[in-house]
């Protein structure tokens, strides 16, 4: 799995300050930062401000808005002092990421109004990498981060972006900073933190491409699983998600979710969509639970939660699921969740739930 955490934040900050330290004798306020409207001084302050804001939101468990403060430099702070501020705010974010439990989520506006510790680490790394590139471009100094860092940012924050032949040029293209052969220029972009849907006893936690790759290769995807997990169906679903991501057709909100039990933070199964809705607003779902979690109503609870969320959207009009003829427990799950049997053939029983 492409790691993302405190170590990656520190690595990104070290690369930033090493590159910019070669130009501390320049007047950064007089140099535009690449394609940005900001000068290099303003951009460096922005980097430090984002790093400490992310640390504050995560540490303070902010839920509805950023913690209400803003970074301000002392009068007379020179470029070397500004780099020290970036190092310090980076260290604060790295420490916060390392000490925050995996289940904690805090406010970030896009796109689902929250992020976990991995999301905040990835956003911090993205800010550092991209804005160091902007400043280095303006100052005319060399800068290229480690390929693994760029790959991690893409795998955790850009699930909608098809990987390119190299991660760093792909990240620059995806954020409107470069070109890729065969792809149209990007003029408007956003990153994606993962979607989390709360149920009564569970959280449906969206699986990112980086985690899906780890699951498909036999890892835990960054989750703590109960005995017997993850089940093979979850690994297969992660493989389908990964294939869609690599093919450039993955829509993050129509991916796969780990079912995380709130009482102990452990994952007990998987649930998700086979693809995005078709032209008629019809989409197929699938799910599984580890054997130790069965018989407690978790699957029904999770399925109802996902169905309610999906059918509240304008682009989804019906959900369907195919269940083996012999799998009577699963038939009971979809029936309790409100699905109705609509057909039967050699593939199994087809159940549907329509909006309204």
Coordinates of N, CA, C and O in Angstrom, one line a residue, residues 148-279:
X148 N 7.2 8.2 -5.1 CA 6.3 7.5 -4.2 C 5.4 8.5 -3.5 O 4.3 8.2 -3.2
X149 N 5.9 9.7 -3.2 CA 5.0 10.7 -2.5 C 3.9 11.1 -3.5 O 2.7 11.2 -3.0
X150 N 4.2 11.4 -4.7 CA 3.2 11.8 -5.7 C 2.2 10.6 -5.9 O 1.0 10.9 -6.0
X151 N 2.7 9.4 -6.0 CA 1.8 8.3 -6.1 C 0.9 8.1 -4.9 O -0.3 7.8 -5.1
X152 N 1.4 8.4 -3.7 CA 0.5 8.3 -2.6 C -0.6 9.3 -2.6 O -1.7 9.0 -2.2
X153 N -0.2 10.5 -3.0 CA -1.2 11.6 -3.0 C -2.3 11.2 -4.0 O -3.5 11.4 -3.7
X154 N -1.9 10.7 -5.2 CA -2.9 10.3 -6.2 C -3.8 9.2 -5.6 O -5.0 9.2 -5.8
X155 N -3.2 8.2 -5.0 CA -4.0 7.0 -4.5 C -4.9 7.3 -3.4 O -5.9 6.6 -3.2
X156 N -4.6 8.3 -2.6 CA -5.4 8.6 -1.4 C -6.4 9.8 -1.7 O -7.5 9.8 -1.1
X157 N -6.0 10.7 -2.6 CA -6.8 11.9 -2.7 C -7.5 12.1 -4.1 O -8.4 12.9 -4.3
X158 N -7.0 11.4 -5.1 CA -7.4 11.6 -6.5 C -7.9 10.3 -7.1 O -7.5 9.8 -8.1
X159 N -8.9 9.7 -6.5 CA -9.5 8.4 -7.0 C -10.1 8.5 -8.3 O -10.3 7.5 -9.0
X160 N -10.5 9.7 -8.7 CA -11.2 9.9 -10.0 C -10.2 10.1 -11.2 O -10.6 10.3 -12.3
X161 N -8.9 10.2 -10.9 CA -7.9 10.4 -11.9 C -7.2 9.1 -12.3 O -6.6 8.4 -11.4
X162 N -7.2 8.8 -13.5 CA -6.6 7.6 -14.1 C -5.1 7.8 -13.9 O -4.5 8.8 -14.3
X163 N -4.4 6.8 -13.3 CA -2.9 6.9 -13.2 C -2.3 7.0 -14.6 O -2.8 6.5 -15.6
X164 N -1.2 7.8 -14.6 CA -0.4 8.0 -15.8 C 0.8 7.1 -15.8 O 1.1 6.4 -14.8
X165 N 1.7 7.3 -16.8 CA 2.9 6.5 -16.8 C 3.9 6.9 -15.7 O 4.7 6.0 -15.3
X166 N 3.8 8.1 -15.1 CA 4.6 8.5 -13.9 C 3.7 9.3 -13.1 O 2.8 10.1 -13.5
X167 N 3.9 9.2 -11.7 CA 2.9 9.8 -10.8 C 3.1 11.3 -10.7 O 2.1 12.1 -10.7
X168 N 4.3 11.9 -10.7 CA 4.5 13.3 -10.5 C 3.9 14.1 -11.7 O 3.1 15.0 -11.5
X169 N 4.2 13.8 -13.0 CA 3.6 14.5 -14.1 C 2.1 14.3 -14.1 O 1.3 15.3 -14.5
X170 N 1.5 13.2 -13.6 CA 0.1 13.0 -13.6 C -0.5 13.9 -12.5 O -1.6 14.5 -12.8
X171 N 0.1 14.0 -11.4 CA -0.4 14.9 -10.3 C -0.4 16.4 -10.8 O -1.3 17.1 -10.6
X172 N 0.7 16.8 -11.5 CA 0.8 18.1 -12.0 C -0.3 18.4 -13.0 O -1.0 19.4 -13.0
X173 N -0.6 17.4 -13.9 CA -1.6 17.5 -14.9 C -3.0 17.6 -14.2 O -3.8 18.5 -14.6
X174 N -3.2 16.8 -13.2 CA -4.5 16.7 -12.6 C -4.9 17.9 -11.8 O -6.0 18.2 -11.5
X175 N -3.9 18.8 -11.5 CA -4.1 20.0 -10.8 C -3.8 21.2 -11.6 O -3.6 22.3 -11.1
X176 N -3.9 21.0 -12.9 CA -3.8 22.2 -13.9 C -2.4 22.8 -14.0 O -2.3 23.9 -14.4
X177 N -1.4 22.0 -13.7 CA 0.0 22.5 -13.7 C 0.9 21.9 -14.8 O 2.1 22.2 -14.8
X178 N 0.3 21.1 -15.6 CA 1.1 20.5 -16.7 C 0.3 19.8 -17.7 O -1.0 19.8 -17.7
X179 N 0.9 19.1 -18.6 CA 0.3 18.4 -19.7 C 0.6 16.9 -19.7 O 1.7 16.5 -19.2
X180 N -0.3 16.1 -20.1 CA -0.1 14.7 -20.3 C -0.5 14.3 -21.8 O -1.6 14.7 -22.2
X181 N 0.3 13.6 -22.5 CA -0.1 13.2 -23.9 C -1.4 12.5 -23.9 O -1.6 11.6 -23.1
X182 N -2.3 12.9 -24.8 CA -3.5 12.2 -24.9 C -4.6 12.6 -24.0 O -5.7 12.1 -24.0
X183 N -4.3 13.6 -23.1 CA -5.3 14.1 -22.1 C -5.5 15.6 -22.3 O -4.6 16.3 -22.5
X184 N -6.8 16.0 -22.2 CA -7.1 17.4 -22.3 C -6.6 18.2 -21.1 O -6.5 17.6 -20.0
X185 N -6.2 19.4 -21.3 CA -5.8 20.2 -20.1 C -6.8 20.3 -19.1 O -8.0 20.3 -19.3
X186 N -6.4 20.4 -17.8 CA -7.3 20.5 -16.7 C -7.4 22.0 -16.3 O -6.3 22.6 -16.0
X187 N -8.6 22.5 -16.2 CA -8.8 23.9 -15.8 C -9.5 24.1 -14.5 O -9.5 25.1 -13.9
X188 N -10.1 23.0 -14.1 CA -10.9 23.0 -12.8 C -10.7 21.7 -12.1 O -10.9 20.7 -12.7
X189 N -10.3 21.7 -10.9 CA -10.0 20.4 -10.2 C -10.3 20.5 -8.7 O -10.3 21.6 -8.1
X190 N -10.6 19.3 -8.1 CA -10.7 19.1 -6.7 C -10.1 17.8 -6.3 O -10.1 16.9 -7.1
X191 N -9.7 17.7 -5.1 CA -9.4 16.3 -4.6 C -10.6 15.7 -3.9 O -11.6 16.4 -3.6
X192 N -10.5 14.4 -3.6 CA -11.6 13.7 -2.9 C -11.1 13.1 -1.7 O -10.3 12.1 -1.7
X193 N -11.7 13.5 -0.5 CA -11.6 12.6 0.7 C -12.6 11.6 0.6 O -13.6 11.7 -0.2
X194 N -12.5 10.5 1.3 CA -13.4 9.4 1.1 C -14.8 9.7 1.8 O -14.8 10.4 2.8
X195 N -15.8 9.1 1.3 CA -17.2 9.2 1.8 C -17.3 8.2 3.0 O -16.9 7.1 2.9
X196 N -17.9 8.7 4.1 CA -18.3 7.8 5.2 C -19.8 8.0 5.5 O -20.2 9.2 5.7
X197 N -20.5 6.9 5.5 CA -22.0 7.0 5.8 C -22.2 6.3 7.2 O -21.9 5.1 7.4
X198 N -22.8 7.1 8.1 CA -23.0 6.5 9.4 C -24.3 5.7 9.5 O -25.4 6.2 9.0
X199 N -24.3 4.5 10.0 CA -25.5 3.7 10.3 C -25.7 3.7 11.8 O -25.0 4.4 12.5
X200 N -26.6 2.8 12.2 CA -26.9 2.8 13.7 C -25.7 2.3 14.5 O -25.3 2.9 15.5
X201 N -25.1 1.2 14.1 CA -24.0 0.6 14.9 C -22.7 0.6 14.1 O -21.7 0.2 14.6
X202 N -22.8 1.0 12.8 CA -21.7 0.8 11.9 C -21.4 2.2 11.2 O -22.2 3.1 11.1
X203 N -20.2 2.3 10.7 CA -19.8 3.3 9.7 C -19.4 2.6 8.4 O -18.7 1.7 8.4
X204 N -20.0 3.1 7.3 CA -19.7 2.6 6.0 C -18.5 3.5 5.5 O -18.8 4.7 5.2
X205 N -17.3 3.0 5.5 CA -16.1 3.8 5.3 C -15.6 3.6 3.8 O -15.3 2.4 3.5
X206 N -15.7 4.6 3.0 CA -15.2 4.5 1.6 C -13.8 4.0 1.5 O -12.9 4.5 2.2
X207 N -13.6 3.0 0.6 CA -12.2 2.5 0.4 C -11.6 3.2 -0.7 O -12.1 3.3 -1.8
X208 N -10.4 3.8 -0.5 CA -9.6 4.5 -1.5 C -8.8 3.6 -2.3 O -8.6 2.4 -1.9
X209 N -8.4 4.0 -3.5 CA -7.7 3.1 -4.4 C -6.4 2.6 -3.8 O -6.0 1.4 -4.0
X210 N -5.7 3.4 -3.0 CA -4.5 2.9 -2.3 C -4.8 1.8 -1.4 O -4.1 0.8 -1.3
X211 N -5.9 1.9 -0.6 CA -6.3 0.8 0.3 C -6.8 -0.4 -0.5 O -6.6 -1.5 -0.1
X212 N -7.5 -0.1 -1.6 CA -8.0 -1.2 -2.4 C -6.9 -2.1 -3.0 O -7.0 -3.3 -3.0
X213 N -5.8 -1.4 -3.4 CA -4.7 -2.2 -3.9 C -4.1 -3.1 -2.9 O -3.8 -4.2 -3.1
X214 N -4.0 -2.6 -1.6 CA -3.5 -3.4 -0.5 C -4.4 -4.6 -0.2 O -3.9 -5.7 0.0
X215 N -5.7 -4.3 -0.2 CA -6.6 -5.4 0.0 C -6.5 -6.5 -1.1 O -6.5 -7.7 -0.8
X216 N -6.4 -6.1 -2.3 CA -6.4 -7.0 -3.4 C -5.1 -7.9 -3.3 O -5.1 -9.0 -3.7
X217 N -4.0 -7.3 -2.8 CA -2.8 -8.0 -2.7 C -2.7 -8.8 -1.4 O -1.6 -9.4 -1.1
X218 N -3.7 -8.9 -0.6 CA -3.7 -9.7 0.6 C -3.5 -8.9 1.9 O -3.5 -9.5 3.0
X219 N -3.4 -7.6 1.9 CA -3.3 -6.8 3.1 C -4.6 -6.5 3.7 O -5.6 -7.0 3.4
X220 N -4.5 -5.6 4.7 CA -5.7 -5.2 5.5 C -6.3 -3.9 5.1 O -7.4 -3.5 5.6
X221 N -5.7 -3.2 4.1 CA -6.3 -2.0 3.6 C -6.3 -0.9 4.6 O -6.9 0.2 4.4
X222 N -5.5 -1.0 5.7 CA -5.5 0.0 6.7 C -6.6 -0.1 7.7 O -6.7 0.8 8.6
X223 N -7.3 -1.2 7.7 CA -8.4 -1.4 8.6 C -8.0 -2.5 9.6 O -7.2 -3.4 9.3
X224 N -8.6 -2.5 10.8 CA -8.4 -3.6 11.8 C -9.6 -4.5 11.7 O -10.7 -4.1 12.0
X225 N -9.4 -5.7 11.2 CA -10.5 -6.6 10.9 C -10.7 -7.6 12.1 O -9.8 -7.9 12.8
X226 N -12.0 -8.0 12.2 CA -12.2 -9.1 13.2 C -11.7 -10.4 12.6 O -11.4 -10.5 11.4
X227 N -11.7 -11.4 13.4 CA -11.2 -12.7 13.0 C -11.9 -13.2 11.7 O -13.2 -13.1 11.6
X228 N -11.1 -13.6 10.8 CA -11.7 -14.1 9.5 C -11.9 -13.1 8.4 O -12.3 -13.4 7.3
X229 N -11.5 -11.8 8.7 CA -11.6 -10.8 7.7 C -10.3 -10.3 7.2 O -9.3 -10.6 7.8
X230 N -10.3 -9.7 6.0 CA -11.5 -9.4 5.2 C -11.9 -10.7 4.4 O -11.0 -11.5 4.1
X231 N -13.2 -10.8 4.2 CA -13.7 -11.9 3.5 C -13.3 -11.8 2.0 O -13.0 -10.7 1.5
X232 N -13.3 -12.9 1.3 CA -12.8 -12.9 -0.1 C -13.6 -12.0 -1.0 O -13.1 -11.4 -1.9
X233 N -14.9 -11.9 -0.7 CA -15.8 -11.0 -1.5 C -15.3 -9.6 -1.5 O -15.4 -8.8 -2.4
X234 N -14.8 -9.1 -0.3 CA -14.3 -7.8 -0.1 C -13.1 -7.6 -0.9 O -12.8 -6.5 -1.6
X235 N -12.2 -8.6 -0.9 CA -11.0 -8.5 -1.7 C -11.3 -8.4 -3.2 O -10.7 -7.7 -4.0
X236 N -12.3 -9.2 -3.6 CA -12.7 -9.2 -5.1 C -13.2 -7.8 -5.4 O -12.9 -7.3 -6.5
X237 N -14.1 -7.3 -4.5 CA -14.7 -6.0 -4.8 C -13.6 -4.9 -4.9 O -13.6 -4.0 -5.7
X238 N -12.6 -5.0 -4.0 CA -11.4 -4.1 -4.1 C -10.7 -4.2 -5.4 O -10.2 -3.2 -5.9
X239 N -10.6 -5.4 -5.9 CA -10.0 -5.6 -7.2 C -10.8 -4.9 -8.3 O -10.2 -4.3 -9.2
X240 N -12.1 -5.0 -8.3 CA -12.9 -4.3 -9.3 C -12.8 -2.8 -9.2 O -12.7 -2.1 -10.2
X241 N -12.7 -2.3 -7.9 CA -12.5 -0.8 -7.7 C -11.2 -0.4 -8.3 O -11.1 0.6 -9.0
X242 N -10.2 -1.2 -8.1 CA -8.8 -0.9 -8.6 C -8.8 -0.9 -10.1 O -8.2 0.0 -10.7
X243 N -9.5 -1.9 -10.7 CA -9.5 -1.9 -12.1 C -10.2 -0.7 -12.7 O -9.8 -0.1 -13.7
X244 N -11.3 -0.2 -12.1 CA -12.0 1.0 -12.5 C -11.1 2.2 -12.4 O -11.1 3.1 -13.3
X245 N -10.4 2.3 -11.3 CA -9.5 3.4 -11.0 C -8.4 3.4 -12.1 O -8.1 4.5 -12.7
X246 N -7.8 2.3 -12.4 CA -6.7 2.2 -13.4 C -7.2 2.5 -14.8 O -6.5 2.9 -15.6
X247 N -8.5 2.2 -15.0 CA -9.1 2.5 -16.3 C -9.7 3.9 -16.4 O -10.2 4.2 -17.5
X248 N -9.6 4.7 -15.4 CA -10.1 6.0 -15.4 C -11.6 6.2 -15.4 O -12.1 7.2 -15.8
X249 N -12.3 5.2 -14.9 CA -13.8 5.2 -14.9 C -14.3 5.1 -13.4 O -15.5 5.0 -13.3
X250 N -13.5 5.2 -12.5 CA -13.9 5.1 -11.1 C -14.6 6.4 -10.6 O -14.0 7.4 -10.8
X251 N -15.8 6.2 -10.1 CA -16.5 7.4 -9.4 C -16.4 7.1 -7.9 O -17.1 6.1 -7.4
X252 N -15.7 7.9 -7.1 CA -15.5 7.6 -5.7 C -16.7 7.3 -4.9 O -16.7 6.5 -4.0
X253 N -17.8 8.0 -5.2 CA -19.0 7.8 -4.3 C -19.7 6.5 -4.7 O -20.6 6.1 -3.9
X254 N -19.4 5.9 -5.8 CA -20.0 4.6 -6.2 C -18.9 3.5 -6.1 O -18.8 2.7 -7.1
X255 N -18.2 3.5 -5.0 CA -17.2 2.5 -4.9 C -17.5 1.4 -3.8 O -18.7 1.0 -3.8
X256 N -16.6 1.1 -3.0 CA -16.7 0.0 -2.0 C -16.5 0.6 -0.7 O -15.6 1.4 -0.5
X257 N -17.3 0.1 0.3 CA -17.2 0.6 1.7 C -16.8 -0.6 2.6 O -17.4 -1.7 2.5
X258 N -15.9 -0.3 3.5 CA -15.7 -1.2 4.6 C -16.7 -1.0 5.7 O -17.0 0.2 6.0
X259 N -17.3 -2.0 6.3 CA -18.2 -1.9 7.4 C -17.5 -1.9 8.7 O -16.9 -3.0 9.1
X260 N -17.4 -0.8 9.3 CA -16.6 -0.7 10.5 C -17.5 -0.5 11.7 O -18.4 0.4 11.8
X261 N -17.4 -1.5 12.7 CA -18.2 -1.5 13.9 C -17.8 -0.4 14.8 O -16.7 -0.3 15.2
X262 N -18.8 0.4 15.2 CA -18.4 1.6 15.9 C -18.0 1.3 17.3 O -17.2 2.0 17.9
X263 N -18.5 0.2 17.9 CA -18.2 -0.1 19.3 C -16.7 -0.4 19.6 O -16.2 -0.2 20.6
X264 N -16.0 -0.9 18.5 CA -14.6 -1.3 18.7 C -13.7 -0.9 17.5 O -12.5 -1.2 17.6
X265 N -14.3 -0.2 16.5 CA -13.5 0.3 15.4 C -13.0 -0.8 14.5 O -12.1 -0.6 13.7
X266 N -13.5 -2.0 14.6 CA -13.1 -3.1 13.7 C -14.0 -3.3 12.5 O -15.2 -3.2 12.6
X267 N -13.3 -3.6 11.4 CA -14.1 -3.9 10.2 C -14.6 -5.3 10.2 O -14.0 -6.3 10.6
X268 N -15.9 -5.5 9.7 CA -16.5 -6.8 9.8 C -17.0 -7.2 8.4 O -17.5 -8.4 8.3
X269 N -16.8 -6.4 7.4 CA -17.3 -6.8 6.0 C -17.2 -5.7 5.0 O -16.6 -4.6 5.3
X270 N -17.7 -5.9 3.8 CA -17.7 -4.9 2.8 C -19.0 -4.8 2.1 O -19.8 -5.8 2.1
X271 N -19.3 -3.7 1.5 CA -20.5 -3.4 0.8 C -20.2 -2.3 -0.2 O -19.5 -1.4 0.0
X272 N -20.8 -2.4 -1.4 CA -20.6 -1.4 -2.4 C -21.3 -1.6 -3.7 O -22.1 -2.5 -3.8
X273 N -21.0 -0.8 -4.6 CA -21.6 -0.8 -5.9 C -20.7 -1.5 -6.9 O -19.4 -1.4 -6.8
X274 N -21.3 -2.2 -7.9 CA -20.5 -2.8 -8.9 C -20.0 -1.8 -9.9 O -19.0 -2.1 -10.7
X275 N -20.6 -0.7 -10.0 CA -20.2 0.4 -11.0 C -21.0 1.6 -10.7 O -21.8 1.6 -9.7
X276 N -20.9 2.7 -11.4 CA -21.7 3.8 -11.3 C -23.1 3.5 -12.0 O -23.2 2.6 -12.7
X277 N -24.1 4.3 -11.7 CA -25.4 4.1 -12.3 C -25.4 4.1 -13.8 O -24.6 4.9 -14.4
X278 N -26.2 3.3 -14.5 CA -26.3 3.4 -15.9 C -27.2 4.5 -16.3 O -27.6 5.4 -15.5
X279 N -27.5 4.6 -17.7 CA -28.2 5.7 -18.2 C -29.7 5.8 -17.6 O -30.3 6.9 -17.7

